[in-house]
Amino acid sequence: VDKRLDIAKKLMPLGLSNEQAIVRVEYDASLALNENIAVTDPDRYLAAARYERLREMIQRANPADVSTVVDFANDLLDEGLTDDAFTELDNHAAAYPNDCETQLELGRFHYRVGQYADAVESFRRAIEIWPDSAVAHRELGRALLRIDDPEGARAALEHANARGDRSVELFR
């Protein structure tokens, strides 16, 4: 992780790629905690602090990567800080308005807390950005079912199926 972060930090200001591929720091939080922090540092409090710094470094190295924002928003939501979680997601969506994945995640958060009409809006924005997204159509179908629009849900799920999403068969 440290090596990948160092590479990302060196390349991030330039937005360039190395000779092989564009560097994008991806990580598995449990892997980072288990192999990099917890194993080398038996103090769990220090390990948690190091993990938080690692998460912040990854986010700074990849400001457009919604997964880090989603992880943080999930933590806030788990702590009961719903407004703060949505502030993080809304700020990211405002910074990256044409990012389909950000709109999907925002919709999933709205769905998770029972704000189904807002979820529908986010999923529709995701579809506007990327009309061929099977996932966006599937998620829209699920949210439309929750706001009692079975015809709209059926149409969205059929679009998802036509784009290769086989999980929509669960809704039949």
PDB file of C-alpha atoms in Angstrom:
ATOM      1  CA  VAL A   1       0.000   0.000   0.000  1.00  0.00           C
ATOM      2  CA  ASP A   2       2.791   2.426   0.913  1.00  0.00           C
ATOM      3  CA  LYS A   3       4.554   1.826  -2.409  1.00  0.00           C
ATOM      4  CA  ARG A   4       1.330   2.396  -4.347  1.00  0.00           C
ATOM      5  CA  LEU A   5       0.619   5.551  -2.341  1.00  0.00           C
ATOM      6  CA  ASP A   6       4.105   6.877  -3.044  1.00  0.00           C
ATOM      7  CA  ILE A   7       3.641   6.292  -6.782  1.00  0.00           C
ATOM      8  CA  ALA A   8       0.219   7.937  -6.694  1.00  0.00           C
ATOM      9  CA  LYS A   9       1.525  10.947  -4.748  1.00  0.00           C
ATOM     10  CA  LYS A  10       4.335  11.467  -7.267  1.00  0.00           C
ATOM     11  CA  LEU A  11       2.016  11.212 -10.270  1.00  0.00           C
ATOM     12  CA  MET A  12      -1.127  12.781  -8.843  1.00  0.00           C
ATOM     13  CA  PRO A  13      -0.166  16.466  -9.260  1.00  0.00           C
ATOM     14  CA  LEU A  14       0.684  15.861 -12.903  1.00  0.00           C
ATOM     15  CA  GLY A  15      -2.266  13.626 -13.639  1.00  0.00           C
ATOM     16  CA  LEU A  16       0.085  11.551 -15.762  1.00  0.00           C
ATOM     17  CA  SER A  17       0.577   7.866 -16.119  1.00  0.00           C
ATOM     18  CA  ASN A  18       3.675   5.830 -15.681  1.00  0.00           C
ATOM     19  CA  GLU A  19       4.918   3.878 -18.681  1.00  0.00           C
ATOM     20  CA  GLN A  20       2.547   0.973 -18.070  1.00  0.00           C
ATOM     21  CA  ALA A  21      -0.807   2.351 -16.945  1.00  0.00           C
ATOM     22  CA  ILE A  22      -2.512   5.177 -15.153  1.00  0.00           C
ATOM     23  CA  VAL A  23      -1.940   4.776 -11.445  1.00  0.00           C
ATOM     24  CA  ARG A  24      -5.113   4.481  -9.444  1.00  0.00           C
ATOM     25  CA  VAL A  25      -4.757   3.590  -5.815  1.00  0.00           C
ATOM     26  CA  GLU A  26      -7.160   0.801  -5.004  1.00  0.00           C
ATOM     27  CA  TYR A  27      -7.134  -1.013  -1.738  1.00  0.00           C
ATOM     28  CA  ASP A  28      -9.010  -3.441   0.368  1.00  0.00           C
ATOM     29  CA  ALA A  29      -9.496  -1.946   3.823  1.00  0.00           C
ATOM     30  CA  SER A  30      -9.407  -5.297   5.590  1.00  0.00           C
ATOM     31  CA  LEU A  31      -6.217  -6.229   3.746  1.00  0.00           C
ATOM     32  CA  ALA A  32      -4.602  -2.936   4.714  1.00  0.00           C
ATOM     33  CA  LEU A  33      -5.604  -3.368   8.331  1.00  0.00           C
ATOM     34  CA  ASN A  34      -4.669  -7.033   8.565  1.00  0.00           C
ATOM     35  CA  GLU A  35      -1.423  -7.135   6.597  1.00  0.00           C
ATOM     36  CA  ASN A  36      -0.033  -3.629   6.852  1.00  0.00           C
ATOM     37  CA  ILE A  37      -1.204  -2.213  10.116  1.00  0.00           C
ATOM     38  CA  ALA A  38      -2.527  -4.776  12.561  1.00  0.00           C
ATOM     39  CA  VAL A  39       0.262  -7.284  11.963  1.00  0.00           C
ATOM     40  CA  THR A  40       3.082  -4.764  12.250  1.00  0.00           C
ATOM     41  CA  ASP A  41       1.445  -2.747  15.000  1.00  0.00           C
ATOM     42  CA  PRO A  42      -0.148  -4.680  17.871  1.00  0.00           C
ATOM     43  CA  ASP A  43      -1.589  -1.457  19.368  1.00  0.00           C
ATOM     44  CA  ARG A  44      -5.143  -1.421  17.951  1.00  0.00           C
ATOM     45  CA  TYR A  45      -5.664   2.294  18.698  1.00  0.00           C
ATOM     46  CA  LEU A  46      -2.503   3.220  16.842  1.00  0.00           C
ATOM     47  CA  ALA A  47      -3.519   0.843  14.051  1.00  0.00           C
ATOM     48  CA  ALA A  48      -6.894   2.595  13.765  1.00  0.00           C
ATOM     49  CA  ALA A  49      -5.210   6.001  13.638  1.00  0.00           C
ATOM     50  CA  ARG A  50      -2.799   4.787  10.947  1.00  0.00           C
ATOM     51  CA  TYR A  51      -5.709   3.365   8.979  1.00  0.00           C
ATOM     52  CA  GLU A  52      -7.532   6.708   9.133  1.00  0.00           C
ATOM     53  CA  ARG A  53      -4.419   8.502   7.837  1.00  0.00           C
ATOM     54  CA  LEU A  54      -4.119   5.884   5.088  1.00  0.00           C
ATOM     55  CA  ARG A  55      -7.733   6.435   4.083  1.00  0.00           C
ATOM     56  CA  GLU A  56      -7.184  10.198   3.944  1.00  0.00           C
ATOM     57  CA  MET A  57      -4.017   9.766   1.858  1.00  0.00           C
ATOM     58  CA  ILE A  58      -5.836   7.530  -0.591  1.00  0.00           C
ATOM     59  CA  GLN A  59      -8.652  10.032  -0.908  1.00  0.00           C
ATOM     60  CA  ARG A  60      -6.202  12.882  -1.538  1.00  0.00           C
ATOM     61  CA  ALA A  61      -4.382  10.760  -4.122  1.00  0.00           C
ATOM     62  CA  ASN A  62      -7.673   9.917  -5.864  1.00  0.00           C
ATOM     63  CA  PRO A  63     -10.052  12.816  -5.323  1.00  0.00           C
ATOM     64  CA  ALA A  64     -12.427  11.621  -8.052  1.00  0.00           C
ATOM     65  CA  ASP A  65     -12.683   8.068  -6.669  1.00  0.00           C
ATOM     66  CA  VAL A  66     -16.118   7.793  -5.116  1.00  0.00           C
ATOM     67  CA  SER A  67     -15.339   4.555  -3.248  1.00  0.00           C
ATOM     68  CA  THR A  68     -13.327   6.349  -0.561  1.00  0.00           C
ATOM     69  CA  VAL A  69     -16.107   8.901  -0.093  1.00  0.00           C
ATOM     70  CA  VAL A  70     -18.651   6.071   0.108  1.00  0.00           C
ATOM     71  CA  ASP A  71     -16.582   4.261   2.743  1.00  0.00           C
ATOM     72  CA  PHE A  72     -16.416   7.418   4.832  1.00  0.00           C
ATOM     73  CA  ALA A  73     -20.132   8.137   4.341  1.00  0.00           C
ATOM     74  CA  ASN A  74     -20.938   4.552   5.373  1.00  0.00           C
ATOM     75  CA  ASP A  75     -18.952   5.056   8.564  1.00  0.00           C
ATOM     76  CA  LEU A  76     -20.873   8.265   9.267  1.00  0.00           C
ATOM     77  CA  LEU A  77     -24.192   6.562   8.550  1.00  0.00           C
ATOM     78  CA  ASP A  78     -23.280   3.671  10.856  1.00  0.00           C
ATOM     79  CA  GLU A  79     -22.590   6.227  13.597  1.00  0.00           C
ATOM     80  CA  GLY A  80     -26.031   7.762  13.070  1.00  0.00           C
ATOM     81  CA  LEU A  81     -24.661  10.862  11.356  1.00  0.00           C
ATOM     82  CA  THR A  82     -26.989  10.714   8.364  1.00  0.00           C
ATOM     83  CA  ASP A  83     -26.803  14.424   7.522  1.00  0.00           C
ATOM     84  CA  ASP A  84     -23.000  14.351   7.559  1.00  0.00           C
ATOM     85  CA  ALA A  85     -22.971  11.275   5.325  1.00  0.00           C
ATOM     86  CA  PHE A  86     -25.196  12.992   2.778  1.00  0.00           C
ATOM     87  CA  THR A  87     -23.101  16.160   2.970  1.00  0.00           C
ATOM     88  CA  GLU A  88     -20.027  14.133   1.986  1.00  0.00           C
ATOM     89  CA  LEU A  89     -21.855  12.473  -0.910  1.00  0.00           C
ATOM     90  CA  ASP A  90     -23.559  15.670  -2.061  1.00  0.00           C
ATOM     91  CA  ASN A  91     -20.239  17.546  -2.048  1.00  0.00           C
ATOM     92  CA  HIS A  92     -18.660  14.793  -4.134  1.00  0.00           C
ATOM     93  CA  ALA A  93     -21.619  14.799  -6.531  1.00  0.00           C
ATOM     94  CA  ALA A  94     -21.322  18.582  -6.894  1.00  0.00           C
ATOM     95  CA  ALA A  95     -17.596  18.282  -7.611  1.00  0.00           C
ATOM     96  CA  TYR A  96     -18.124  15.461 -10.146  1.00  0.00           C
ATOM     97  CA  PRO A  97     -21.593  16.055 -11.621  1.00  0.00           C
ATOM     98  CA  ASN A  98     -21.009  13.816 -14.639  1.00  0.00           C
ATOM     99  CA  ASP A  99     -19.853  10.766 -12.703  1.00  0.00           C
ATOM    100  CA  CYS A 100     -22.367   7.946 -13.048  1.00  0.00           C
ATOM    101  CA  GLU A 101     -20.917   5.976 -10.141  1.00  0.00           C
ATOM    102  CA  THR A 102     -21.311   8.938  -7.784  1.00  0.00           C
ATOM    103  CA  GLN A 103     -24.980   9.263  -8.711  1.00  0.00           C
ATOM    104  CA  LEU A 104     -25.459   5.522  -8.220  1.00  0.00           C
ATOM    105  CA  GLU A 105     -23.921   5.638  -4.768  1.00  0.00           C
ATOM    106  CA  LEU A 106     -25.945   8.698  -3.810  1.00  0.00           C
ATOM    107  CA  GLY A 107     -29.090   6.852  -4.924  1.00  0.00           C
ATOM    108  CA  ARG A 108     -28.098   3.784  -2.919  1.00  0.00           C
ATOM    109  CA  PHE A 109     -27.665   5.908   0.196  1.00  0.00           C
ATOM    110  CA  HIS A 110     -31.077   7.502  -0.300  1.00  0.00           C
ATOM    111  CA  TYR A 111     -32.544   4.022  -0.779  1.00  0.00           C
ATOM    112  CA  ARG A 112     -30.787   2.720   2.319  1.00  0.00           C
ATOM    113  CA  VAL A 113     -32.359   5.381   4.551  1.00  0.00           C
ATOM    114  CA  GLY A 114     -35.806   5.055   2.980  1.00  0.00           C
ATOM    115  CA  GLN A 115     -35.710   8.197   0.813  1.00  0.00           C
ATOM    116  CA  TYR A 116     -36.984   6.367  -2.243  1.00  0.00           C
ATOM    117  CA  ALA A 117     -38.122   9.380  -4.292  1.00  0.00           C
ATOM    118  CA  ASP A 118     -34.644  10.919  -3.904  1.00  0.00           C
ATOM    119  CA  ALA A 119     -33.123   7.578  -4.843  1.00  0.00           C
ATOM    120  CA  VAL A 120     -35.207   7.559  -8.024  1.00  0.00           C
ATOM    121  CA  GLU A 121     -33.867  11.020  -8.918  1.00  0.00           C
ATOM    122  CA  SER A 122     -30.254   9.958  -8.391  1.00  0.00           C
ATOM    123  CA  PHE A 123     -30.681   6.770 -10.416  1.00  0.00           C
ATOM    124  CA  ARG A 124     -32.306   8.735 -13.237  1.00  0.00           C
ATOM    125  CA  ARG A 125     -29.359  11.163 -13.238  1.00  0.00           C
ATOM    126  CA  ALA A 126     -27.012   8.171 -13.426  1.00  0.00           C
ATOM    127  CA  ILE A 127     -28.947   6.897 -16.457  1.00  0.00           C
ATOM    128  CA  GLU A 128     -28.760  10.343 -18.090  1.00  0.00           C
ATOM    129  CA  ILE A 129     -24.987  10.213 -17.696  1.00  0.00           C
ATOM    130  CA  TRP A 130     -24.631   6.594 -18.840  1.00  0.00           C
ATOM    131  CA  PRO A 131     -27.780   5.311 -20.555  1.00  0.00           C
ATOM    132  CA  ASP A 132     -26.322   1.816 -21.023  1.00  0.00           C
ATOM    133  CA  SER A 133     -25.707   1.214 -17.314  1.00  0.00           C
ATOM    134  CA  ALA A 134     -27.577  -1.971 -16.447  1.00  0.00           C
ATOM    135  CA  VAL A 135     -26.923  -1.362 -12.759  1.00  0.00           C
ATOM    136  CA  ALA A 136     -28.494   2.111 -12.867  1.00  0.00           C
ATOM    137  CA  HIS A 137     -31.603   0.710 -14.567  1.00  0.00           C
ATOM    138  CA  ARG A 138     -31.838  -2.134 -12.025  1.00  0.00           C
ATOM    139  CA  GLU A 139     -31.465   0.219  -9.059  1.00  0.00           C
ATOM    140  CA  LEU A 140     -34.033   2.572 -10.566  1.00  0.00           C
ATOM    141  CA  GLY A 141     -36.438  -0.354 -10.894  1.00  0.00           C
ATOM    142  CA  ARG A 142     -35.963  -1.297  -7.243  1.00  0.00           C
ATOM    143  CA  ALA A 143     -36.584   2.286  -6.103  1.00  0.00           C
ATOM    144  CA  LEU A 144     -39.654   2.664  -8.323  1.00  0.00           C
ATOM    145  CA  LEU A 145     -41.127  -0.434  -6.708  1.00  0.00           C
ATOM    146  CA  ARG A 146     -40.762   1.295  -3.337  1.00  0.00           C
ATOM    147  CA  ILE A 147     -42.668   4.386  -4.477  1.00  0.00           C
ATOM    148  CA  ASP A 148     -45.454   2.210  -5.880  1.00  0.00           C
ATOM    149  CA  ASP A 149     -44.711   2.604  -9.589  1.00  0.00           C
ATOM    150  CA  PRO A 150     -44.827  -1.008 -10.788  1.00  0.00           C
ATOM    151  CA  GLU A 151     -45.064  -0.087 -14.481  1.00  0.00           C
ATOM    152  CA  GLY A 152     -42.015   2.180 -14.270  1.00  0.00           C
ATOM    153  CA  ALA A 153     -40.190  -0.478 -12.265  1.00  0.00           C
ATOM    154  CA  ARG A 154     -40.983  -3.148 -14.863  1.00  0.00           C
ATOM    155  CA  ALA A 155     -39.710  -0.906 -17.676  1.00  0.00           C
ATOM    156  CA  ALA A 156     -36.492  -0.090 -15.781  1.00  0.00           C
ATOM    157  CA  LEU A 157     -35.875  -3.747 -14.945  1.00  0.00           C
ATOM    158  CA  GLU A 158     -36.493  -4.739 -18.567  1.00  0.00           C
ATOM    159  CA  HIS A 159     -33.911  -2.114 -19.626  1.00  0.00           C
ATOM    160  CA  ALA A 160     -31.472  -3.601 -17.114  1.00  0.00           C
ATOM    161  CA  ASN A 161     -32.128  -7.099 -18.439  1.00  0.00           C
ATOM    162  CA  ALA A 162     -31.644  -5.922 -22.035  1.00  0.00           C
ATOM    163  CA  ARG A 163     -28.258  -4.518 -20.990  1.00  0.00           C
ATOM    164  CA  GLY A 164     -27.107  -7.843 -19.566  1.00  0.00           C
ATOM    165  CA  ASP A 165     -28.135  -7.616 -15.907  1.00  0.00           C
ATOM    166  CA  ARG A 166     -29.399 -11.086 -15.032  1.00  0.00           C
ATOM    167  CA  SER A 167     -30.092 -10.265 -11.388  1.00  0.00           C
ATOM    168  CA  VAL A 168     -33.379  -8.658 -12.440  1.00  0.00           C
ATOM    169  CA  GLU A 169     -34.784 -12.167 -12.683  1.00  0.00           C
ATOM    170  CA  LEU A 170     -34.986 -12.041  -8.889  1.00  0.00           C
ATOM    171  CA  PHE A 171     -37.713  -9.422  -9.204  1.00  0.00           C
ATOM    172  CA  ARG A 172     -40.005 -11.558 -11.364  1.00  0.00           C
TER     173      ARG A 172
END
